[in-house]
Amino acid sequence: MFSVSRRNLCVSTLSQKRFAHDLIIRQRTGKPIIKYGAGGRSSVSGHIATVFGCTGFLGRYIVSKLARQGTQVVVPYRDEDSKRHLKVCGDLGQVVPLEFDLRNEKNIEEAVRHSDIVYNLIGRDHETRNFSFEKVHVEGAAKIARISRELGVSRFVHVSALNADKNSPSKFYRTKALGEEAVRKEFPGATIVRPSAIYGQEDRFLTRYASTKYEYILNGGRSKVRPVHVFDVALALERMFKDESTTGETYELYGPREYTFEQVLDLIDELIDNRRLRFNIPKPIALAVTKAFYLPFLLTISPEDIERLFISDKITLGAKTFEDLGIRPLSLEMNSLGVLRRFRTPKAYDQPLGYSRPIEKNKVEKKREIYTEY
Ligand SMILES: NC(=O)c1ccc[n+]([C@@H]2O[C@H](COP(=O)([O-])OP(=O)(O)OC[C@H]3O[C@@H](n4cnc5c(N)ncnc54)[C@H](OP(=O)(O)O)[C@@H]3O)[C@@H](O)[C@H]2O)c1
């Protein structure tokens, strides 16, 4: 009994001590950030972060990473239900939801007013009636960057996309490039992050290709991609949080290997133990069909998706990447089974990576076996 209370006493005395590394001075504003506690979910890192786009796929990983180290995270949301899972990422009161509208400057001011770092993860794969790509990727991003600068936020991290290019045939990539420019103009010290296709639980990459009965490929499956795991991108964003040397830099975040789409589909088929029929669709037909049947609210594939599937990932030589953040990215082969296992047949569900299975006999062979037995 005595030893337990003595240990508790030691822990509490230790957590009261402060060291030089508990004090961070923000480069741009000179704001001091003071840490309390031993670190972890129930301590106080002294930081307040705002994560726009927190309700999306990547958002929940970065909110979780920040909140579990005692950072107060402001999570602006649009739909009441979309932010519920974020509340439990941090200790009581550490995750602060705020309803917002990207067109309402007052809402954005409220969300960034107390923060010393703002992440902008807002992006959309398709246009909607209310929000065009320009409104989301350019005007929205510029507005958040400007308000953050005006209210004295020290750091701004903007998530764009690999292949962002003003001359791209894809409107998504063109507006992403214009968005980067607009953010840099409004917030010169912004850190720009360009991830490749991100995979992980509930992604729109592996899940989309694994869930169809037949496989439809474009460009003969020759377009190249460098998929990156969501854990790696979230870890990179977390490193940028405290590392002031990332200020004003652009990071391209892509996986360790390049694959053609055909290779990605082969890998998916292998892992889900299902060789599906594969059809190559010519571009004009794919565009015509998606234009005719595209329904944004059903999240069917859009003409813009088709355009993007013809573009191979292009990396900028000399650009900063995971290596500069001290991260070794995970490989697709070793880390996609966790995402894909649910698409396996019940027989193969529990099998580990690289299991060998007997070749299934067809019906005729099975009947022949029965007759020869009797
Ligand atoms: N996932 C990838 O493979 C990938 C690859 C390269 C780059 N990126 C970029 O990385 C960022 C995060 O990606 P993600 O996969 O997490 O995207 P996501 O799942 O589609 O989430 C997008 C987020 O943006 C918010 N948003 C979209 N339009 C909005 C609007 N008009 N007003 C307010 N909020 C809006 C969404 O809010 P609601 O929940 O309210 O809709 C959601 O929180 C995006 O900028 C994306 O373009 C993603």
mmCIF file of N, CA, C and O and ligand atoms in Angstrom, residues 53-59 78-79 82 100 102 121-125 131 136-137 159-162 172 176 195-198 204, ligand 1:
data_model
loop_
_atom_site.group_PDB
_atom_site.id
_atom_site.type_symbol
_atom_site.label_atom_id
_atom_site.label_comp_id
_atom_site.label_asym_id
_atom_site.label_seq_id
_atom_site.Cartn_x
_atom_site.Cartn_y
_atom_site.Cartn_z
ATOM 1 N N GLY A 53 -11.579 20.024 -42.219
ATOM 2 C CA GLY A 53 -11.625 18.762 -42.985
ATOM 3 C C GLY A 53 -11.400 17.575 -42.073
ATOM 4 O O GLY A 53 -11.052 16.492 -42.525
ATOM 5 N N CYS A 54 -11.622 17.796 -40.750
ATOM 6 C CA CYS A 54 -11.387 16.748 -39.744
ATOM 7 C C CYS A 54 -12.363 15.590 -39.863
ATOM 8 O O CYS A 54 -12.091 14.496 -39.395
ATOM 9 N N THR A 55 -13.506 15.821 -40.503
ATOM 10 C CA THR A 55 -14.523 14.766 -40.560
ATOM 11 C C THR A 55 -14.264 13.778 -41.690
ATOM 12 O O THR A 55 -14.987 12.799 -41.824
ATOM 13 N N GLY A 56 -13.233 14.022 -42.484
ATOM 14 C CA GLY A 56 -12.923 13.132 -43.607
ATOM 15 C C GLY A 56 -12.040 11.968 -43.203
ATOM 16 O O GLY A 56 -11.788 11.718 -42.019
ATOM 17 N N PHE A 57 -11.543 11.275 -44.211
ATOM 18 C CA PHE A 57 -10.749 10.060 -44.023
ATOM 19 C C PHE A 57 -9.422 10.359 -43.303
ATOM 20 O O PHE A 57 -9.120 9.781 -42.254
ATOM 21 N N LEU A 58 -8.654 11.305 -43.814
ATOM 22 C CA LEU A 58 -7.355 11.627 -43.208
ATOM 23 C C LEU A 58 -7.539 12.394 -41.891
ATOM 24 O O LEU A 58 -6.754 12.242 -40.948
ATOM 25 N N GLY A 59 -8.603 13.213 -41.836
ATOM 26 C CA GLY A 59 -8.835 14.086 -40.687
ATOM 27 C C GLY A 59 -8.833 13.373 -39.353
ATOM 28 O O GLY A 59 -8.202 13.809 -38.389
ATOM 29 N N ARG A 78 -19.639 20.245 -40.451
ATOM 30 C CA ARG A 78 -20.857 20.717 -41.116
ATOM 31 C C ARG A 78 -22.062 19.897 -40.693
ATOM 32 O O ARG A 78 -23.113 20.419 -40.411
ATOM 33 N N ASP A 79 -21.874 18.590 -40.619
ATOM 34 C CA ASP A 79 -22.979 17.702 -40.279
ATOM 35 C C ASP A 79 -22.806 17.210 -38.845
ATOM 36 O O ASP A 79 -21.724 16.729 -38.486
ATOM 37 N N SER A 82 -21.221 13.848 -38.256
ATOM 38 C CA SER A 82 -19.920 13.542 -38.864
ATOM 39 C C SER A 82 -18.748 13.722 -37.900
ATOM 40 O O SER A 82 -17.659 13.238 -38.144
ATOM 41 N N PHE A 100 -19.566 25.001 -38.693
ATOM 42 C CA PHE A 100 -19.057 26.083 -39.554
ATOM 43 C C PHE A 100 -19.547 25.923 -40.984
ATOM 44 O O PHE A 100 -20.028 24.867 -41.393
ATOM 45 N N LEU A 102 -18.014 27.093 -44.834
ATOM 46 C CA LEU A 102 -16.814 27.617 -45.491
ATOM 47 C C LEU A 102 -17.036 29.027 -46.054
ATOM 48 O O LEU A 102 -16.100 29.794 -46.251
ATOM 49 N N LEU A 121 -7.420 20.519 -44.406
ATOM 50 C CA LEU A 121 -7.523 19.245 -45.127
ATOM 51 C C LEU A 121 -8.740 19.248 -46.042
ATOM 52 O O LEU A 121 -9.088 18.224 -46.612
ATOM 53 N N ILE A 122 -9.389 20.421 -46.136
ATOM 54 C CA ILE A 122 -10.639 20.448 -46.912
ATOM 55 C C ILE A 122 -10.346 20.196 -48.390
ATOM 56 O O ILE A 122 -9.472 20.817 -48.971
ATOM 57 N N GLY A 123 -11.079 19.265 -48.944
ATOM 58 C CA GLY A 123 -10.922 18.946 -50.363
ATOM 59 C C GLY A 123 -12.081 18.094 -50.789
ATOM 60 O O GLY A 123 -12.769 17.501 -49.959
ATOM 61 N N ARG A 124 -12.338 18.041 -52.067
ATOM 62 C CA ARG A 124 -13.445 17.222 -52.561
ATOM 63 C C ARG A 124 -13.041 16.611 -53.889
ATOM 64 O O ARG A 124 -12.394 17.250 -54.696
ATOM 65 N N ASP A 125 -13.400 15.329 -54.081
ATOM 66 C CA ASP A 125 -13.061 14.616 -55.319
ATOM 67 C C ASP A 125 -13.995 14.988 -56.461
ATOM 68 O O ASP A 125 -13.723 14.697 -57.614
ATOM 69 N N PHE A 131 -20.792 23.764 -54.219
ATOM 70 C CA PHE A 131 -19.341 23.975 -54.134
ATOM 71 C C PHE A 131 -18.607 23.426 -55.358
ATOM 72 O O PHE A 131 -18.521 22.215 -55.542
ATOM 73 N N VAL A 136 -13.886 25.347 -53.238
ATOM 74 C CA VAL A 136 -13.338 24.556 -52.133
ATOM 75 C C VAL A 136 -11.810 24.658 -52.084
ATOM 76 O O VAL A 136 -11.224 24.998 -51.053
ATOM 77 N N HIS A 137 -11.167 24.356 -53.240
ATOM 78 C CA HIS A 137 -9.700 24.240 -53.232
ATOM 79 C C HIS A 137 -8.970 25.580 -53.297
ATOM 80 O O HIS A 137 -7.828 25.675 -52.869
ATOM 81 N N VAL A 159 -3.122 20.838 -47.019
ATOM 82 C CA VAL A 159 -3.000 19.562 -47.737
ATOM 83 C C VAL A 159 -3.536 19.725 -49.165
ATOM 84 O O VAL A 159 -4.704 20.034 -49.369
ATOM 85 N N SER A 160 -2.628 19.549 -50.117
ATOM 86 C CA SER A 160 -2.985 19.644 -51.534
ATOM 87 C C SER A 160 -2.976 18.226 -52.111
ATOM 88 O O SER A 160 -3.481 17.312 -51.455
ATOM 89 N N ALA A 161 -2.395 17.988 -53.261
ATOM 90 C CA ALA A 161 -2.335 16.629 -53.826
ATOM 91 C C ALA A 161 -1.124 16.512 -54.746
ATOM 92 O O ALA A 161 -0.745 17.485 -55.407
ATOM 93 N N LEU A 162 -0.545 15.321 -54.791
ATOM 94 C CA LEU A 162 0.548 15.066 -55.731
ATOM 95 C C LEU A 162 -0.051 15.245 -57.133
ATOM 96 O O LEU A 162 -1.230 14.973 -57.316
ATOM 97 N N PHE A 172 -9.481 19.002 -60.973
ATOM 98 C CA PHE A 172 -9.122 18.780 -59.561
ATOM 99 C C PHE A 172 -7.669 19.199 -59.335
ATOM 100 O O PHE A 172 -7.361 19.991 -58.436
ATOM 101 N N LYS A 176 -6.142 22.419 -57.322
ATOM 102 C CA LYS A 176 -5.248 22.148 -56.186
ATOM 103 C C LYS A 176 -3.983 23.010 -56.313
ATOM 104 O O LYS A 176 -3.491 23.566 -55.319
ATOM 105 N N PRO A 195 0.070 14.692 -50.874
ATOM 106 C CA PRO A 195 0.088 13.226 -50.796
ATOM 107 C C PRO A 195 -0.348 12.580 -52.117
ATOM 108 O O PRO A 195 -1.130 13.150 -52.868
ATOM 109 N N SER A 196 0.142 11.366 -52.342
ATOM 110 C CA SER A 196 -0.338 10.559 -53.470
ATOM 111 C C SER A 196 -1.654 9.906 -53.027
ATOM 112 O O SER A 196 -2.218 10.307 -52.003
ATOM 113 N N ALA A 197 -2.139 8.894 -53.764
ATOM 114 C CA ALA A 197 -3.381 8.219 -53.345
ATOM 115 C C ALA A 197 -3.166 7.613 -51.960
ATOM 116 O O ALA A 197 -2.187 6.907 -51.737
ATOM 117 N N ILE A 198 -4.084 7.927 -51.035
ATOM 118 C CA ILE A 198 -3.914 7.460 -49.649
ATOM 119 C C ILE A 198 -4.775 6.213 -49.439
ATOM 120 O O ILE A 198 -5.938 6.188 -49.837
ATOM 121 N N ARG A 204 -10.678 5.466 -50.212
ATOM 122 C CA ARG A 204 -11.410 5.446 -51.478
ATOM 123 C C ARG A 204 -10.486 4.947 -52.589
ATOM 124 O O ARG A 204 -10.641 5.294 -53.739
HETATM 125 N N1 LIG B 1 -7.620 10.518 -49.933
HETATM 126 C C1 LIG B 1 -6.710 10.609 -50.878
HETATM 127 O O1 LIG B 1 -6.354 9.609 -51.532
HETATM 128 C C2 LIG B 1 -6.059 11.942 -51.164
HETATM 129 C C3 LIG B 1 -4.998 11.993 -52.091
HETATM 130 C C4 LIG B 1 -4.396 13.226 -52.337
HETATM 131 C C5 LIG B 1 -4.836 14.376 -51.685
HETATM 132 N N2 LIG B 1 -5.882 14.288 -50.803
HETATM 133 C C6 LIG B 1 -6.320 15.516 -50.153
HETATM 134 O O2 LIG B 1 -6.202 15.356 -48.760
HETATM 135 C C7 LIG B 1 -7.254 16.077 -48.089
HETATM 136 C C8 LIG B 1 -7.974 15.124 -47.154
HETATM 137 O O3 LIG B 1 -8.376 13.997 -47.906
HETATM 138 P P1 LIG B 1 -9.508 13.003 -47.386
HETATM 139 O O4 LIG B 1 -9.341 11.736 -48.123
HETATM 140 O O5 LIG B 1 -9.542 13.007 -45.914
HETATM 141 O O6 LIG B 1 -10.816 13.731 -47.956
HETATM 142 P P2 LIG B 1 -12.346 13.450 -47.544
HETATM 143 O O7 LIG B 1 -12.474 12.174 -46.825
HETATM 144 O O8 LIG B 1 -13.144 13.639 -48.793
HETATM 145 O O9 LIG B 1 -12.665 14.630 -46.529
HETATM 146 C C9 LIG B 1 -12.760 15.914 -47.008
HETATM 147 C C10 LIG B 1 -13.054 16.853 -45.860
HETATM 148 O O10 LIG B 1 -13.265 18.137 -46.431
HETATM 149 C C11 LIG B 1 -14.525 18.641 -45.968
HETATM 150 N N3 LIG B 1 -15.181 19.434 -47.015
HETATM 151 C C12 LIG B 1 -15.308 19.143 -48.321
HETATM 152 N N4 LIG B 1 -15.965 20.112 -48.953
HETATM 153 C C13 LIG B 1 -16.268 21.030 -48.007
HETATM 154 C C14 LIG B 1 -16.948 22.271 -48.031
HETATM 155 N N5 LIG B 1 -17.479 22.762 -49.150
HETATM 156 N N6 LIG B 1 -17.075 22.959 -46.868
HETATM 157 C C15 LIG B 1 -16.562 22.480 -45.723
HETATM 158 N N7 LIG B 1 -15.904 21.316 -45.633
HETATM 159 C C16 LIG B 1 -15.762 20.605 -46.760
HETATM 160 C C17 LIG B 1 -15.368 17.408 -45.681
HETATM 161 O O11 LIG B 1 -16.390 17.767 -44.771
HETATM 162 P P3 LIG B 1 -17.778 16.967 -44.738
HETATM 163 O O12 LIG B 1 -17.486 15.702 -43.972
HETATM 164 O O13 LIG B 1 -18.683 17.880 -44.004
HETATM 165 O O14 LIG B 1 -18.180 16.710 -46.150
HETATM 166 C C18 LIG B 1 -14.314 16.485 -45.082
HETATM 167 O O15 LIG B 1 -14.115 16.780 -43.742
HETATM 168 C C19 LIG B 1 -8.139 16.636 -49.196
HETATM 169 O O16 LIG B 1 -7.792 17.960 -49.429
HETATM 170 C C20 LIG B 1 -7.804 15.790 -50.408
HETATM 171 O O17 LIG B 1 -8.011 16.476 -51.602
HETATM 172 C C21 LIG B 1 -6.490 13.101 -50.519
#
